[in-house]
mmCIF file with all atom_site columns, C-alpha atoms in Angstrom:
data_model
loop_
_atom_site.group_PDB
_atom_site.id
_atom_site.type_symbol
_atom_site.label_atom_id
_atom_site.label_alt_id
_atom_site.label_comp_id
_atom_site.label_asym_id
_atom_site.label_entity_id
_atom_site.label_seq_id
_atom_site.pdbx_PDB_ins_code
_atom_site.Cartn_x
_atom_site.Cartn_y
_atom_site.Cartn_z
_atom_site.occupancy
_atom_site.B_iso_or_equiv
_atom_site.pdbx_formal_charge
_atom_site.auth_seq_id
_atom_site.auth_comp_id
_atom_site.auth_asym_id
_atom_site.auth_atom_id
_atom_site.pdbx_PDB_model_num
ATOM 1   C CA . UNK A 1 1   ? -58.968 47.598 28.316 1.00 0.00 ? 1   UNK A CA 1
ATOM 2   C CA . UNK A 1 2   ? -58.672 51.202 27.420 1.00 0.00 ? 2   UNK A CA 1
ATOM 3   C CA . UNK A 1 3   ? -59.553 52.432 30.922 1.00 0.00 ? 3   UNK A CA 1
ATOM 4   C CA . UNK A 1 4   ? -57.536 52.226 34.204 1.00 0.00 ? 4   UNK A CA 1
ATOM 5   C CA . UNK A 1 5   ? -59.219 50.889 37.122 1.00 0.00 ? 5   UNK A CA 1
ATOM 6   C CA . UNK A 1 6   ? -60.136 54.426 38.267 1.00 0.00 ? 6   UNK A CA 1
ATOM 7   C CA . UNK A 1 7   ? -62.043 55.177 35.159 1.00 0.00 ? 7   UNK A CA 1
ATOM 8   C CA . UNK A 1 8   ? -58.998 57.406 33.596 1.00 0.00 ? 8   UNK A CA 1
ATOM 9   C CA . UNK A 1 9   ? -58.302 56.408 29.897 1.00 0.00 ? 9   UNK A CA 1
ATOM 10  C CA . UNK A 1 10  ? -54.924 55.011 29.268 1.00 0.00 ? 10  UNK A CA 1
ATOM 11  C CA . UNK A 1 11  ? -54.604 57.402 26.112 1.00 0.00 ? 11  UNK A CA 1
ATOM 12  C CA . UNK A 1 12  ? -56.434 60.628 25.947 1.00 0.00 ? 12  UNK A CA 1
ATOM 13  C CA . UNK A 1 13  ? -56.468 62.556 22.752 1.00 0.00 ? 13  UNK A CA 1
ATOM 14  C CA . UNK A 1 14  ? -56.921 66.316 22.977 1.00 0.00 ? 14  UNK A CA 1
ATOM 15  C CA . UNK A 1 15  ? -56.746 68.977 20.200 1.00 0.00 ? 15  UNK A CA 1
ATOM 16  C CA . UNK A 1 16  ? -54.841 72.192 20.418 1.00 0.00 ? 16  UNK A CA 1
ATOM 17  C CA . UNK A 1 17  ? -56.878 74.696 22.411 1.00 0.00 ? 17  UNK A CA 1
ATOM 18  C CA . UNK A 1 18  ? -59.305 72.322 23.832 1.00 0.00 ? 18  UNK A CA 1
ATOM 19  C CA . UNK A 1 19  ? -60.523 72.088 27.328 1.00 0.00 ? 19  UNK A CA 1
ATOM 20  C CA . UNK A 1 20  ? -60.417 68.727 28.932 1.00 0.00 ? 20  UNK A CA 1
ATOM 21  C CA . UNK A 1 21  ? -61.558 67.258 32.125 1.00 0.00 ? 21  UNK A CA 1
ATOM 22  C CA . UNK A 1 22  ? -60.348 63.786 33.598 1.00 0.00 ? 22  UNK A CA 1
ATOM 23  C CA . UNK A 1 23  ? -62.029 62.109 36.407 1.00 0.00 ? 23  UNK A CA 1
ATOM 24  C CA . UNK A 1 24  ? -60.409 59.681 38.820 1.00 0.00 ? 24  UNK A CA 1
ATOM 25  C CA . UNK A 1 25  ? -62.193 57.342 41.175 1.00 0.00 ? 25  UNK A CA 1
ATOM 26  C CA . UNK A 1 26  ? -60.572 56.404 44.122 1.00 0.00 ? 26  UNK A CA 1
ATOM 27  C CA . UNK A 1 27  ? -61.280 53.865 47.081 1.00 0.00 ? 27  UNK A CA 1
ATOM 28  C CA . UNK A 1 28  ? -62.981 55.232 50.126 1.00 0.00 ? 28  UNK A CA 1
ATOM 29  C CA . UNK A 1 29  ? -59.843 54.630 52.290 1.00 0.00 ? 29  UNK A CA 1
ATOM 30  C CA . UNK A 1 30  ? -57.874 57.385 50.351 1.00 0.00 ? 30  UNK A CA 1
ATOM 31  C CA . UNK A 1 31  ? -60.828 60.146 51.110 1.00 0.00 ? 31  UNK A CA 1
ATOM 32  C CA . UNK A 1 32  ? -58.420 62.158 53.322 1.00 0.00 ? 32  UNK A CA 1
ATOM 33  C CA . UNK A 1 33  ? -55.263 61.828 51.302 1.00 0.00 ? 33  UNK A CA 1
ATOM 34  C CA . UNK A 1 34  ? -53.851 64.580 49.109 1.00 0.00 ? 34  UNK A CA 1
ATOM 35  C CA . UNK A 1 35  ? -54.604 63.763 45.483 1.00 0.00 ? 35  UNK A CA 1
ATOM 36  C CA . UNK A 1 36  ? -51.946 64.496 42.917 1.00 0.00 ? 36  UNK A CA 1
ATOM 37  C CA . UNK A 1 37  ? -51.313 65.006 39.319 1.00 0.00 ? 37  UNK A CA 1
ATOM 38  C CA . UNK A 1 38  ? -47.708 63.998 38.520 1.00 0.00 ? 38  UNK A CA 1
ATOM 39  C CA . UNK A 1 39  ? -46.257 64.466 34.981 1.00 0.00 ? 39  UNK A CA 1
ATOM 40  C CA . UNK A 1 40  ? -43.478 61.972 33.899 1.00 0.00 ? 40  UNK A CA 1
ATOM 41  C CA . UNK A 1 41  ? -40.828 63.967 31.953 1.00 0.00 ? 41  UNK A CA 1
ATOM 42  C CA . UNK A 1 42  ? -38.662 62.268 29.447 1.00 0.00 ? 42  UNK A CA 1
ATOM 43  C CA . UNK A 1 43  ? -35.578 61.712 31.642 1.00 0.00 ? 43  UNK A CA 1
ATOM 44  C CA . UNK A 1 44  ? -38.170 59.967 34.047 1.00 0.00 ? 44  UNK A CA 1
ATOM 45  C CA . UNK A 1 45  ? -38.079 63.169 36.092 1.00 0.00 ? 45  UNK A CA 1
ATOM 46  C CA . UNK A 1 46  ? -41.310 63.194 38.368 1.00 0.00 ? 46  UNK A CA 1
ATOM 47  C CA . UNK A 1 47  ? -42.789 66.677 38.393 1.00 0.00 ? 47  UNK A CA 1
ATOM 48  C CA . UNK A 1 48  ? -45.867 67.096 40.832 1.00 0.00 ? 48  UNK A CA 1
ATOM 49  C CA . UNK A 1 49  ? -48.128 69.463 38.712 1.00 0.00 ? 49  UNK A CA 1
ATOM 50  C CA . UNK A 1 50  ? -51.032 69.637 41.000 1.00 0.00 ? 50  UNK A CA 1
ATOM 51  C CA . UNK A 1 51  ? -52.157 68.578 44.498 1.00 0.00 ? 51  UNK A CA 1
ATOM 52  C CA . UNK A 1 52  ? -55.415 68.983 46.436 1.00 0.00 ? 52  UNK A CA 1
ATOM 53  C CA . UNK A 1 53  ? -53.278 70.263 49.535 1.00 0.00 ? 53  UNK A CA 1
ATOM 54  C CA . UNK A 1 54  ? -51.680 73.450 48.337 1.00 0.00 ? 54  UNK A CA 1
ATOM 55  C CA . UNK A 1 55  ? -51.405 73.524 44.554 1.00 0.00 ? 55  UNK A CA 1
ATOM 56  C CA . UNK A 1 56  ? -55.012 73.550 43.243 1.00 0.00 ? 56  UNK A CA 1
ATOM 57  C CA . UNK A 1 57  ? -54.102 75.524 40.281 1.00 0.00 ? 57  UNK A CA 1
ATOM 58  C CA . UNK A 1 58  ? -50.886 75.592 38.085 1.00 0.00 ? 58  UNK A CA 1
ATOM 59  C CA . UNK A 1 59  ? -51.200 77.720 34.979 1.00 0.00 ? 59  UNK A CA 1
ATOM 60  C CA . UNK A 1 60  ? -53.820 76.021 32.778 1.00 0.00 ? 60  UNK A CA 1
ATOM 61  C CA . UNK A 1 61  ? -54.044 72.903 34.993 1.00 0.00 ? 61  UNK A CA 1
ATOM 62  C CA . UNK A 1 62  ? -56.536 72.718 37.842 1.00 0.00 ? 62  UNK A CA 1
ATOM 63  C CA . UNK A 1 63  ? -57.563 70.013 40.383 1.00 0.00 ? 63  UNK A CA 1
ATOM 64  C CA . UNK A 1 64  ? -60.454 69.366 42.477 1.00 0.00 ? 64  UNK A CA 1
ATOM 65  C CA . UNK A 1 65  ? -61.642 66.619 44.930 1.00 0.00 ? 65  UNK A CA 1
ATOM 66  C CA . UNK A 1 66  ? -65.142 65.365 45.563 1.00 0.00 ? 66  UNK A CA 1
ATOM 67  C CA . UNK A 1 67  ? -64.795 63.455 48.782 1.00 0.00 ? 67  UNK A CA 1
ATOM 68  C CA . UNK A 1 68  ? -68.381 62.478 48.962 1.00 0.00 ? 68  UNK A CA 1
ATOM 69  C CA . UNK A 1 69  ? -68.457 61.048 45.459 1.00 0.00 ? 69  UNK A CA 1
ATOM 70  C CA . UNK A 1 70  ? -64.849 59.783 45.902 1.00 0.00 ? 70  UNK A CA 1
ATOM 71  C CA . UNK A 1 71  ? -63.637 61.227 42.704 1.00 0.00 ? 71  UNK A CA 1
ATOM 72  C CA . UNK A 1 72  ? -60.991 63.937 41.902 1.00 0.00 ? 72  UNK A CA 1
ATOM 73  C CA . UNK A 1 73  ? -60.977 65.747 38.650 1.00 0.00 ? 73  UNK A CA 1
ATOM 74  C CA . UNK A 1 74  ? -58.137 67.323 36.713 1.00 0.00 ? 74  UNK A CA 1
ATOM 75  C CA . UNK A 1 75  ? -58.892 70.075 34.258 1.00 0.00 ? 75  UNK A CA 1
ATOM 76  C CA . UNK A 1 76  ? -56.606 71.150 31.452 1.00 0.00 ? 76  UNK A CA 1
ATOM 77  C CA . UNK A 1 77  ? -57.721 74.439 29.674 1.00 0.00 ? 77  UNK A CA 1
ATOM 78  C CA . UNK A 1 78  ? -56.538 75.395 26.308 1.00 0.00 ? 78  UNK A CA 1
ATOM 79  C CA . UNK A 1 79  ? -54.203 72.333 25.641 1.00 0.00 ? 79  UNK A CA 1
ATOM 80  C CA . UNK A 1 80  ? -51.032 73.039 24.083 1.00 0.00 ? 80  UNK A CA 1
ATOM 81  C CA . UNK A 1 81  ? -48.512 70.931 22.209 1.00 0.00 ? 81  UNK A CA 1
ATOM 82  C CA . UNK A 1 82  ? -46.016 70.550 25.099 1.00 0.00 ? 82  UNK A CA 1
ATOM 83  C CA . UNK A 1 83  ? -48.706 69.372 27.411 1.00 0.00 ? 83  UNK A CA 1
ATOM 84  C CA . UNK A 1 84  ? -48.145 65.865 25.520 1.00 0.00 ? 84  UNK A CA 1
ATOM 85  C CA . UNK A 1 85  ? -46.650 63.651 28.217 1.00 0.00 ? 85  UNK A CA 1
ATOM 86  C CA . UNK A 1 86  ? -47.348 60.741 30.559 1.00 0.00 ? 86  UNK A CA 1
ATOM 87  C CA . UNK A 1 87  ? -49.437 61.725 33.714 1.00 0.00 ? 87  UNK A CA 1
ATOM 88  C CA . UNK A 1 88  ? -49.861 59.924 36.840 1.00 0.00 ? 88  UNK A CA 1
ATOM 89  C CA . UNK A 1 89  ? -52.858 60.275 38.967 1.00 0.00 ? 89  UNK A CA 1
ATOM 90  C CA . UNK A 1 90  ? -52.468 59.224 42.678 1.00 0.00 ? 90  UNK A CA 1
ATOM 91  C CA . UNK A 1 91  ? -52.213 59.926 46.375 1.00 0.00 ? 91  UNK A CA 1
ATOM 92  C CA . UNK A 1 92  ? -49.303 60.615 48.600 1.00 0.00 ? 92  UNK A CA 1
ATOM 93  C CA . UNK A 1 93  ? -49.286 58.338 51.893 1.00 0.00 ? 93  UNK A CA 1
ATOM 94  C CA . UNK A 1 94  ? -47.578 59.224 54.908 1.00 0.00 ? 94  UNK A CA 1
ATOM 95  C CA . UNK A 1 95  ? -47.492 56.583 57.378 1.00 0.00 ? 95  UNK A CA 1
ATOM 96  C CA . UNK A 1 96  ? -45.172 56.411 60.672 1.00 0.00 ? 96  UNK A CA 1
ATOM 97  C CA . UNK A 1 97  ? -41.589 56.483 59.322 1.00 0.00 ? 97  UNK A CA 1
ATOM 98  C CA . UNK A 1 98  ? -42.621 55.857 55.828 1.00 0.00 ? 98  UNK A CA 1
ATOM 99  C CA . UNK A 1 99  ? -44.011 58.084 52.912 1.00 0.00 ? 99  UNK A CA 1
ATOM 100 C CA . UNK A 1 100 ? -45.036 56.449 49.494 1.00 0.00 ? 100 UNK A CA 1
ATOM 101 C CA . UNK A 1 101 ? -46.942 57.048 46.369 1.00 0.00 ? 101 UNK A CA 1
ATOM 102 C CA . UNK A 1 102 ? -50.170 55.041 45.521 1.00 0.00 ? 102 UNK A CA 1
ATOM 103 C CA . UNK A 1 103 ? -50.850 55.591 41.934 1.00 0.00 ? 103 UNK A CA 1
ATOM 104 C CA . UNK A 1 104 ? -54.321 55.081 40.505 1.00 0.00 ? 104 UNK A CA 1
ATOM 105 C CA . UNK A 1 105 ? -53.726 55.652 36.902 1.00 0.00 ? 105 UNK A CA 1
ATOM 106 C CA . UNK A 1 106 ? -51.169 56.449 34.299 1.00 0.00 ? 106 UNK A CA 1
ATOM 107 C CA . UNK A 1 107 ? -52.585 58.332 31.310 1.00 0.00 ? 107 UNK A CA 1
ATOM 108 C CA . UNK A 1 108 ? -50.727 59.321 27.930 1.00 0.00 ? 108 UNK A CA 1
ATOM 109 C CA . UNK A 1 109 ? -52.020 62.706 26.727 1.00 0.00 ? 109 UNK A CA 1
ATOM 110 C CA . UNK A 1 110 ? -51.792 62.851 23.098 1.00 0.00 ? 110 UNK A CA 1
ATOM 111 C CA . UNK A 1 111 ? -52.178 66.338 21.547 1.00 0.00 ? 111 UNK A CA 1
ATOM 112 C CA . UNK A 1 112 ? -53.156 66.706 17.988 1.00 0.00 ? 112 UNK A CA 1
ATOM 113 C CA . UNK A 1 113 ? -53.635 69.711 15.472 1.00 0.00 ? 113 UNK A CA 1
ATOM 114 C CA . UNK A 1 114 ? -57.073 71.251 14.858 1.00 0.00 ? 114 UNK A CA 1
#
């Protein structure tokens, strides 16, 4: 399948300068969790690009959460070459004594010329 469970494509193609929106559906039990967009850099370094708690906007990247529709959306405006990377869509869980990621999707953003 070319789509992940939550509806995010496994590979997303974007042109330089394009504006794109990616929607990720999530189960009801995660309604109150902070949603995150995470970038995987070449050295497997995880970079929290966006989250719905404190970091709604980061440069050309923004995130929003529609809790009634159970979908969070990531918008990238004016796509640049160095946006090409693996991105993870997920939530941060904090239970008593333990914190962990739940990842809904991994997406490769492929950036091509005009």
